PDB file of C-alpha atoms in Angstrom:
ATOM      1  CA  MET A   1     120.345  60.697  92.551  1.00 72.00           C
ATOM      2  CA  LEU A   2     122.500  57.845  90.181  1.00 79.00           C
ATOM      3  CA  PHE A   3     125.612  60.472  90.913  1.00 84.00           C
ATOM      4  CA  GLN A   4     124.978  60.492  94.839  1.00 81.00           C
ATOM      5  CA  ILE A   5     124.984  56.532  94.685  1.00 84.00           C
ATOM      6  CA  GLN A   6     128.127  56.222  92.487  1.00 87.00           C
ATOM      7  CA  SER A   7     129.666  58.783  95.224  1.00 87.00           C
ATOM      8  CA  TYR A   8     128.661  57.061  98.156  1.00 82.00           C
ATOM      9  CA  LEU A   9     129.768  53.922  97.127  1.00 86.00           C
ATOM     10  CA  LYS A  10     133.043  55.333  96.511  1.00 87.00           C
ATOM     11  CA  PHE A  11     133.039  56.821  99.356  1.00 85.00           C
ATOM     12  CA  LEU A  12     132.544  53.217 100.856  1.00 83.00           C
ATOM     13  CA  TRP A  13     135.185  51.824  99.317  1.00 87.00           C
ATOM     14  CA  ASP A  14     137.614  54.632 100.522  1.00 83.00           C
ATOM     15  CA  SER A  15     136.474  55.263 104.515  1.00 84.00           C
ATOM     16  CA  LYS A  16     138.423  54.177 107.540  1.00 78.00           C
ATOM     17  CA  ASN A  17     137.369  53.981 110.903  1.00 81.00           C
ATOM     18  CA  GLU A  18     139.378  54.814 113.912  1.00 78.00           C
ATOM     19  CA  HIS A  19     141.371  51.584 113.638  1.00 75.00           C
ATOM     20  CA  GLY A  20     142.522  53.174 110.286  1.00 76.00           C
ATOM     21  CA  VAL A  21     143.797  56.847 111.636  1.00 85.00           C
ATOM     22  CA  HIS A  22     147.153  57.157 112.856  1.00 85.00           C
ATOM     23  CA  SER A  23     146.655  61.129 113.672  1.00 91.00           C
ATOM     24  CA  PRO A  24     146.254  61.569 117.158  1.00 93.00           C
ATOM     25  CA  PHE A  25     144.002  64.361 117.042  1.00 95.00           C
ATOM     26  CA  VAL A  26     141.775  62.581 114.490  1.00 94.00           C
ATOM     27  CA  PHE A  27     141.533  59.280 116.506  1.00 94.00           C
ATOM     28  CA  ASN A  28     140.864  61.177 119.680  1.00 96.00           C
ATOM     29  CA  LEU A  29     137.998  63.217 117.672  1.00 96.00           C
ATOM     30  CA  LEU A  30     136.591  60.147 116.576  1.00 96.00           C
ATOM     31  CA  THR A  31     136.726  57.961 119.821  1.00 95.00           C
ATOM     32  CA  LYS A  32     135.704  60.757 122.154  1.00 97.00           C
ATOM     33  CA  CYS A  33     132.932  62.213 119.835  1.00 98.00           C
ATOM     34  CA  PHE A  34     131.608  61.035 116.416  1.00 97.00           C
ATOM     35  CA  TYR A  35     131.860  57.524 118.145  1.00 96.00           C
ATOM     36  CA  ASP A  36     130.267  58.541 121.659  1.00 97.00           C
ATOM     37  CA  ARG A  37     127.087  56.107 121.844  1.00 95.00           C
ATOM     38  CA  LYS A  38     126.172  57.532 125.154  1.00 96.00           C
ATOM     39  CA  SER A  39     122.478  58.996 125.888  1.00 95.00           C
ATOM     40  CA  LYS A  40     122.833  62.815 126.010  1.00 97.00           C
ATOM     41  CA  PRO A  41     119.933  64.663 128.136  1.00 97.00           C
ATOM     42  CA  GLU A  42     120.402  67.076 125.248  1.00 97.00           C
ATOM     43  CA  TYR A  43     119.229  64.817 123.017  1.00 98.00           C
ATOM     44  CA  LEU A  44     115.841  64.890 124.018  1.00 98.00           C
ATOM     45  CA  ILE A  45     115.508  69.046 123.880  1.00 97.00           C
ATOM     46  CA  LEU A  46     116.879  68.120 120.035  1.00 98.00           C
ATOM     47  CA  GLU A  47     113.782  65.651 119.678  1.00 98.00           C
ATOM     48  CA  ASN A  48     110.758  67.989 121.100  1.00 98.00           C
ATOM     49  CA  TYR A  49     112.529  70.432 118.914  1.00 98.00           C
ATOM     50  CA  ARG A  50     112.133  68.299 115.981  1.00 97.00           C
ATOM     51  CA  LYS A  51     109.050  66.989 116.927  1.00 97.00           C
ATOM     52  CA  SER A  52     107.112  70.260 116.976  1.00 97.00           C
ATOM     53  CA  LEU A  53     108.370  71.094 113.399  1.00 97.00           C
ATOM     54  CA  LEU A  54     107.142  67.417 112.271  1.00 96.00           C
ATOM     55  CA  GLU A  55     103.568  68.562 113.434  1.00 97.00           C
ATOM     56  CA  ASN A  56     103.319  71.801 112.320  1.00 97.00           C
ATOM     57  CA  LYS A  57     101.280  71.672 109.540  1.00 96.00           C
ATOM     58  CA  ASN A  58     101.730  75.359 108.462  1.00 95.00           C
ATOM     59  CA  TYR A  59     103.004  77.068 105.369  1.00 95.00           C
ATOM     60  CA  ILE A  60     105.635  79.415 104.511  1.00 94.00           C
ATOM     61  CA  GLU A  61     106.467  80.773 101.401  1.00 91.00           C
ATOM     62  CA  VAL A  62     110.167  80.292 100.876  1.00 88.00           C
ATOM     63  CA  THR A  63     112.242  82.230  98.952  1.00 81.00           C
ATOM     64  CA  ASP A  64     115.662  80.025  97.787  1.00 72.00           C
ATOM     65  CA  PHE A  65     118.752  81.815  96.858  1.00 63.00           C
ATOM     66  CA  GLY A  66     121.217  78.512  96.856  1.00 56.00           C
ATOM     67  CA  ALA A  67     120.955  75.602  94.631  1.00 51.00           C
ATOM     68  CA  GLY A  68     117.303  75.140  94.573  1.00 49.00           C
ATOM     69  CA  SER A  69     115.892  71.591  96.090  1.00 51.00           C
ATOM     70  CA  LYS A  70     115.685  68.325  94.833  1.00 52.00           C
ATOM     71  CA  VAL A  71     112.799  67.658  96.350  1.00 56.00           C
ATOM     72  CA  PHE A  72     110.428  70.802  96.737  1.00 58.00           C
ATOM     73  CA  LYS A  73     108.437  71.737  93.425  1.00 59.00           C
ATOM     74  CA  SER A  74     107.117  75.155  94.494  1.00 75.00           C
ATOM     75  CA  ASN A  75     108.248  78.063  97.147  1.00 82.00           C
ATOM     76  CA  ARG A  76     105.002  77.350  98.947  1.00 90.00           C
ATOM     77  CA  ARG A  77     106.124  74.531 101.416  1.00 91.00           C
ATOM     78  CA  GLN A  78     105.196  73.112 104.257  1.00 94.00           C
ATOM     79  CA  ILE A  79     106.768  73.601 107.902  1.00 96.00           C
ATOM     80  CA  SER A  80     106.324  69.575 108.505  1.00 95.00           C
ATOM     81  CA  LYS A  81     107.791  68.453 104.897  1.00 94.00           C
ATOM     82  CA  ILE A  82     110.523  70.814 105.325  1.00 93.00           C
ATOM     83  CA  ALA A  83     111.887  69.354 108.460  1.00 94.00           C
ATOM     84  CA  LYS A  84     110.790  65.768 107.096  1.00 92.00           C
ATOM     85  CA  THR A  85     112.983  66.102 104.196  1.00 89.00           C
ATOM     86  CA  ALA A  86     115.526  69.068 104.265  1.00 84.00           C
ATOM     87  CA  GLY A  87     116.017  69.534 107.741  1.00 86.00           C
ATOM     88  CA  ILE A  88     119.367  68.149 109.644  1.00 93.00           C
ATOM     89  CA  SER A  89     118.399  64.226 110.449  1.00 95.00           C
ATOM     90  CA  LYS A  90     118.146  63.496 114.106  1.00 96.00           C
ATOM     91  CA  LYS A  91     121.373  61.546 113.633  1.00 96.00           C
ATOM     92  CA  ARG A  92     123.616  64.545 112.276  1.00 96.00           C
ATOM     93  CA  ALA A  93     121.690  66.408 114.847  1.00 97.00           C
ATOM     94  CA  GLU A  94     123.395  64.736 117.646  1.00 98.00           C
ATOM     95  CA  LEU A  95     126.825  64.496 115.860  1.00 98.00           C
ATOM     96  CA  LEU A  96     126.469  67.868 115.521  1.00 98.00           C
ATOM     97  CA  PHE A  97     125.789  68.542 119.359  1.00 98.00           C
ATOM     98  CA  ARG A  98     128.727  66.414 119.911  1.00 98.00           C
ATOM     99  CA  VAL A  99     130.935  68.418 118.131  1.00 98.00           C
ATOM    100  CA  THR A 100     130.507  71.677 119.688  1.00 98.00           C
ATOM    101  CA  ASN A 101     130.507  69.805 122.809  1.00 98.00           C
ATOM    102  CA  TYR A 102     133.870  68.600 122.271  1.00 98.00           C
ATOM    103  CA  PHE A 103     135.285  71.604 120.746  1.00 98.00           C
ATOM    104  CA  GLN A 104     133.629  74.209 122.756  1.00 98.00           C
ATOM    105  CA  PRO A 105     133.683  77.329 120.748  1.00 98.00           C
ATOM    106  CA  ALA A 106     132.592  80.673 122.185  1.00 96.00           C
ATOM    107  CA  THR A 107     131.632  82.225 118.802  1.00 96.00           C
ATOM    108  CA  ILE A 108     129.839  79.942 116.170  1.00 97.00           C
ATOM    109  CA  LEU A 109     128.427  81.269 112.650  1.00 97.00           C
ATOM    110  CA  GLU A 110     126.324  79.337 110.902  1.00 98.00           C
ATOM    111  CA  ILE A 111     125.456  80.122 107.356  1.00 97.00           C
ATOM    112  CA  GLY A 112     121.572  78.783 106.373  1.00 95.00           C
ATOM    113  CA  THR A 113     119.765  79.132 109.555  1.00 96.00           C
ATOM    114  CA  SER A 114     116.678  77.086 107.885  1.00 94.00           C
ATOM    115  CA  LEU A 115     114.023  76.043 110.687  1.00 96.00           C
ATOM    116  CA  GLY A 116     116.520  75.923 113.226  1.00 97.00           C
ATOM    117  CA  LEU A 117     117.240  72.161 113.226  1.00 97.00           C
ATOM    118  CA  ALA A 118     121.139  72.750 113.129  1.00 98.00           C
ATOM    119  CA  THR A 119     121.471  76.200 114.791  1.00 98.00           C
ATOM    120  CA  SER A 120     119.328  74.298 117.985  1.00 98.00           C
ATOM    121  CA  ALA A 121     122.178  71.440 118.513  1.00 98.00           C
ATOM    122  CA  LEU A 122     125.252  73.927 117.926  1.00 98.00           C
ATOM    123  CA  ALA A 123     123.214  76.415 120.498  1.00 98.00           C
ATOM    124  CA  LEU A 124     123.040  73.364 122.920  1.00 98.00           C
ATOM    125  CA  GLY A 125     126.681  72.524 122.253  1.00 98.00           C
ATOM    126  CA  ASN A 126     128.092  74.775 124.445  1.00 98.00           C
ATOM    127  CA  THR A 127     125.482  77.426 125.840  1.00 97.00           C
ATOM    128  CA  ASN A 128     127.484  79.527 126.852  1.00 97.00           C
ATOM    129  CA  ALA A 129     128.366  80.468 122.957  1.00 97.00           C
ATOM    130  CA  LYS A 130     127.948  83.024 120.783  1.00 96.00           C
ATOM    131  CA  VAL A 131     125.773  81.855 117.855  1.00 97.00           C
ATOM    132  CA  ILE A 132     125.035  84.181 114.661  1.00 96.00           C
ATOM    133  CA  THR A 133     122.991  81.921 112.368  1.00 97.00           C
ATOM    134  CA  LEU A 134     122.343  83.865 108.678  1.00 96.00           C
ATOM    135  CA  GLU A 135     118.805  82.991 106.983  1.00 96.00           C
ATOM    136  CA  GLY A 136     118.634  84.885 103.333  1.00 93.00           C
ATOM    137  CA  CYS A 137     114.815  83.640 102.815  1.00 93.00           C
ATOM    138  CA  PRO A 138     112.665  86.584 105.668  1.00 94.00           C
ATOM    139  CA  GLN A 139     109.486  83.731 106.233  1.00 94.00           C
ATOM    140  CA  THR A 140     111.810  80.989 107.168  1.00 95.00           C
ATOM    141  CA  ALA A 141     114.159  83.549 108.914  1.00 95.00           C
ATOM    142  CA  SER A 142     110.856  84.470 111.230  1.00 96.00           C
ATOM    143  CA  PHE A 143     109.608  81.357 111.614  1.00 96.00           C
ATOM    144  CA  ALA A 144     113.066  79.580 113.206  1.00 96.00           C
ATOM    145  CA  LYS A 145     113.250  82.667 115.356  1.00 96.00           C
ATOM    146  CA  ASN A 146     110.138  82.387 116.616  1.00 96.00           C
ATOM    147  CA  GLN A 147     110.904  78.312 117.106  1.00 97.00           C
ATOM    148  CA  LEU A 148     114.441  79.303 118.926  1.00 97.00           C
ATOM    149  CA  ASN A 149     112.607  81.632 121.285  1.00 96.00           C
ATOM    150  CA  GLU A 150     109.856  79.215 122.391  1.00 96.00           C
ATOM    151  CA  PHE A 151     112.439  76.732 123.298  1.00 96.00           C
ATOM    152  CA  ASP A 152     114.828  79.288 124.817  1.00 96.00           C
ATOM    153  CA  TYR A 153     117.706  79.519 122.851  1.00 96.00           C
ATOM    154  CA  ASN A 154     119.090  82.410 124.027  1.00 94.00           C
ATOM    155  CA  ASN A 155     122.559  82.188 122.641  1.00 96.00           C
ATOM    156  CA  VAL A 156     121.583  82.323 119.223  1.00 97.00           C
ATOM    157  CA  ASP A 157     121.492  85.745 117.090  1.00 96.00           C
ATOM    158  CA  PRO A 158     119.262  85.201 114.250  1.00 96.00           C
ATOM    159  CA  ILE A 159     119.952  87.688 111.367  1.00 96.00           C
ATOM    160  CA  ILE A 160     117.846  87.785 107.928  1.00 95.00           C
ATOM    161  CA  THR A 161     120.428  88.523 105.162  1.00 94.00           C
ATOM    162  CA  GLU A 162     122.113  87.849 101.603  1.00 93.00           C
ATOM    163  CA  PHE A 163     125.252  85.650 102.882  1.00 94.00           C
ATOM    164  CA  GLU A 164     127.678  87.167 100.448  1.00 92.00           C
ATOM    165  CA  SER A 165     126.558  90.814 101.414  1.00 92.00           C
ATOM    166  CA  TYR A 166     127.218  89.644 105.196  1.00 93.00           C
ATOM    167  CA  LEU A 167     130.487  88.317 104.833  1.00 93.00           C
ATOM    168  CA  LYS A 168     131.749  90.760 102.678  1.00 91.00           C
ATOM    169  CA  ASP A 169     130.581  93.585 104.988  1.00 90.00           C
ATOM    170  CA  LEU A 170     132.201  91.454 107.416  1.00 88.00           C
ATOM    171  CA  GLN A 171     135.498  91.673 105.519  1.00 81.00           C
ATOM    172  CA  LEU A 172     135.121  95.791 105.568  1.00 80.00           C
ATOM    173  CA  ARG A 173     134.909  95.222 109.405  1.00 78.00           C
ATOM    174  CA  LEU A 174     137.772  92.816 109.783  1.00 70.00           C
ATOM    175  CA  LYS A 175     140.395  95.640 109.096  1.00 63.00           C
ATOM    176  CA  THR A 176     139.588  97.894 111.658  1.00 61.00           C
ATOM    177  CA  GLU A 177     138.914  94.987 114.253  1.00 66.00           C
ATOM    178  CA  THR A 178     139.767  91.394 115.212  1.00 64.00           C
ATOM    179  CA  GLU A 179     136.816  89.149 115.001  1.00 73.00           C
ATOM    180  CA  ASN A 180     136.801  85.342 115.340  1.00 84.00           C
ATOM    181  CA  PHE A 181     134.498  82.284 114.546  1.00 94.00           C
ATOM    182  CA  ASP A 182     135.672  79.272 116.305  1.00 97.00           C
ATOM    183  CA  LEU A 183     132.965  77.063 114.311  1.00 98.00           C
ATOM    184  CA  ILE A 184     131.213  77.638 111.091  1.00 98.00           C
ATOM    185  CA  TYR A 185     129.035  75.319 109.655  1.00 98.00           C
ATOM    186  CA  PHE A 186     128.255  75.743 106.144  1.00 97.00           C
ATOM    187  CA  ASP A 187     124.736  75.009 104.670  1.00 94.00           C
ATOM    188  CA  GLY A 188     123.820  77.780 103.088  1.00 82.00           C
ATOM    189  CA  ASN A 189     124.414  77.112  99.090  1.00 83.00           C
ATOM    190  CA  HIS A 190     125.050  73.938  97.813  1.00 86.00           C
ATOM    191  CA  SER A 191     127.016  75.551  94.715  1.00 92.00           C
ATOM    192  CA  LYS A 192     130.534  75.559  94.042  1.00 95.00           C
ATOM    193  CA  LYS A 193     130.807  79.255  93.149  1.00 95.00           C
ATOM    194  CA  ALA A 194     128.704  80.229  96.262  1.00 95.00           C
ATOM    195  CA  THR A 195     130.795  77.898  98.854  1.00 96.00           C
ATOM    196  CA  LEU A 196     134.371  78.763  97.536  1.00 97.00           C
ATOM    197  CA  ALA A 197     133.126  82.384  97.895  1.00 95.00           C
ATOM    198  CA  TYR A 198     132.387  82.000 101.365  1.00 96.00           C
ATOM    199  CA  PHE A 199     135.735  79.702 101.935  1.00 97.00           C
ATOM    200  CA  ASP A 200     137.922  82.403 101.026  1.00 96.00           C
ATOM    201  CA  LEU A 201     135.918  85.364 102.969  1.00 94.00           C
ATOM    202  CA  LEU A 202     136.131  84.273 105.545  1.00 95.00           C
ATOM    203  CA  LEU A 203     139.515  82.694 105.616  1.00 94.00           C
ATOM    204  CA  THR A 204     140.890  85.887 107.469  1.00 91.00           C
ATOM    205  CA  THR A 205     138.758  84.476 110.509  1.00 92.00           C
ATOM    206  CA  ILE A 206     140.784  81.425 110.831  1.00 94.00           C
ATOM    207  CA  THR A 207     142.876  80.306 114.208  1.00 94.00           C
ATOM    208  CA  ASN A 208     144.857  77.638 114.845  1.00 96.00           C
ATOM    209  CA  ASP A 209     141.657  75.927 116.713  1.00 96.00           C
ATOM    210  CA  SER A 210     139.164  77.011 113.889  1.00 97.00           C
ATOM    211  CA  VAL A 211     136.331  74.204 112.958  1.00 98.00           C
ATOM    212  CA  TRP A 212     134.661  74.625 109.685  1.00 98.00           C
ATOM    213  CA  ILE A 213     131.792  71.607 108.363  1.00 98.00           C
ATOM    214  CA  PHE A 214     130.818  72.058 105.019  1.00 98.00           C
ATOM    215  CA  ASP A 215     127.542  70.522 104.793  1.00 96.00           C
ATOM    216  CA  ASP A 216     126.263  68.229 101.397  1.00 94.00           C
ATOM    217  CA  ILE A 217     130.082  67.897  99.666  1.00 96.00           C
ATOM    218  CA  HIS A 218     128.623  65.144  97.702  1.00 94.00           C
ATOM    219  CA  TRP A 219     125.781  66.879  96.794  1.00 92.00           C
ATOM    220  CA  SER A 220     126.430  67.100  93.135  1.00 93.00           C
ATOM    221  CA  ALA A 221     129.686  66.922  90.852  1.00 94.00           C
ATOM    222  CA  GLU A 222     129.993  70.711  91.671  1.00 95.00           C
ATOM    223  CA  MET A 223     129.976  70.002  95.265  1.00 95.00           C
ATOM    224  CA  GLN A 224     132.731  67.927  94.887  1.00 96.00           C
ATOM    225  CA  GLU A 225     135.009  69.935  92.864  1.00 97.00           C
ATOM    226  CA  ALA A 226     134.439  72.573  95.982  1.00 97.00           C
ATOM    227  CA  TRP A 227     135.386  70.243  98.498  1.00 97.00           C
ATOM    228  CA  LYS A 228     138.561  69.190  96.158  1.00 97.00           C
ATOM    229  CA  ALA A 229     139.628  72.799  95.979  1.00 98.00           C
ATOM    230  CA  ILE A 230     139.237  73.665  99.796  1.00 98.00           C
ATOM    231  CA  LYS A 231     141.527  70.285 100.399  1.00 98.00           C
ATOM    232  CA  ASP A 232     144.102  71.446  98.235  1.00 97.00           C
ATOM    233  CA  HIS A 233     144.411  75.012  99.578  1.00 98.00           C
ATOM    234  CA  PRO A 234     147.571  75.903 101.410  1.00 97.00           C
ATOM    235  CA  LYS A 235     145.982  77.004 104.399  1.00 97.00           C
ATOM    236  CA  VAL A 236     143.587  73.551 105.107  1.00 98.00           C
ATOM    237  CA  THR A 237     145.907  71.551 106.991  1.00 97.00           C
ATOM    238  CA  VAL A 238     143.843  68.258 108.131  1.00 97.00           C
ATOM    239  CA  THR A 239     140.000  67.371 106.539  1.00 98.00           C
ATOM    240  CA  ILE A 240     137.668  65.008 107.179  1.00 97.00           C
ATOM    241  CA  ASP A 241     135.058  63.329 104.545  1.00 97.00           C
ATOM    242  CA  THR A 242     132.542  61.901 106.062  1.00 97.00           C
ATOM    243  CA  PHE A 243     130.074  61.469 103.340  1.00 94.00           C
ATOM    244  CA  GLN A 244     127.684  64.809 103.966  1.00 94.00           C
ATOM    245  CA  TRP A 245     129.731  66.537 105.995  1.00 97.00           C
ATOM    246  CA  GLY A 246     133.299  68.018 105.299  1.00 98.00           C
ATOM    247  CA  PHE A 247     135.208  68.716 108.501  1.00 98.00           C
ATOM    248  CA  VAL A 248     138.475  71.195 107.695  1.00 98.00           C
ATOM    249  CA  PHE A 249     140.868  72.130 110.307  1.00 98.00           C
ATOM    250  CA  PHE A 250     143.895  74.874 110.229  1.00 97.00           C
ATOM    251  CA  ARG A 251     146.509  73.005 112.908  1.00 96.00           C
ATOM    252  CA  TYR A 252     149.462  74.751 111.737  1.00 92.00           C
ATOM    253  CA  GLU A 253     151.622  71.779 113.703  1.00 93.00           C
ATOM    254  CA  GLN A 254     150.016  69.164 111.365  1.00 92.00           C
ATOM    255  CA  GLU A 255     151.040  67.629 108.193  1.00 92.00           C
ATOM    256  CA  LYS A 256     148.557  68.069 105.772  1.00 96.00           C
ATOM    257  CA  GLU A 257     146.120  64.749 105.911  1.00 95.00           C
ATOM    258  CA  HIS A 258     142.949  63.830 104.383  1.00 95.00           C
ATOM    259  CA  PHE A 259     140.450  61.123 106.124  1.00 95.00           C
ATOM    260  CA  VAL A 260     137.478  59.487 104.836  1.00 94.00           C
ATOM    261  CA  ILE A 261     135.614  58.397 108.030  1.00 95.00           C
ATOM    262  CA  ARG A 262     132.501  56.376 108.501  1.00 88.00           C
ATOM    263  CA  ALA A 263     130.583  58.531 111.073  1.00 84.00           C
TER     264      ALA A 263
END
């Protein structure tokens, strides 16, 4: 906890808003998307999805393949408590919806479905998009699939898989066919080793317009190291650090530039 407090204080010191940004691409993203305060009808759908989870007192057995939980001491967890403590916040879900709506990605990959709170925002952002969401825990994945079906998210394809295995199989497929993801949301394993492994395995799918979002980049010293390595990668041109999320772009026409933004 002390580490995160110190990281956040440094973030506040370094961060800017749109007035300190001179890149037209980033300025437009901030003013037309990040700082869009207008109400959206989709927000009510997202809120109803969240409310149904918060009211669900059932338990599931969670198989945790990632860096573990800082909240839960047991793998038997109540749906409502997972949604309250481990799920994406209302504010972040709305921002994720706006980002997806702004870029209009045709294909989306989410690494880490959990209960589907972020999945619902991605799917609503572009209802014509194909959303593939990966979850390693069978009970969590089964619950999320039923929840998404109940809310008629017909553009979501949930897959129960170990993340790295799926991405390695994807690598093999890419040798004979082309497959790109316009937007990737990384929220599956908050460790440096896994994050950088996913990053490397997915690099072959990038295009000039790819949008990658990494969750919890200041979750630990390890994750901050992973974030620095990603920023320094030669194929990465623009990054935006919003403290919880790290946005990564591969726009060939832009000079390498990193932004720390209050969102």
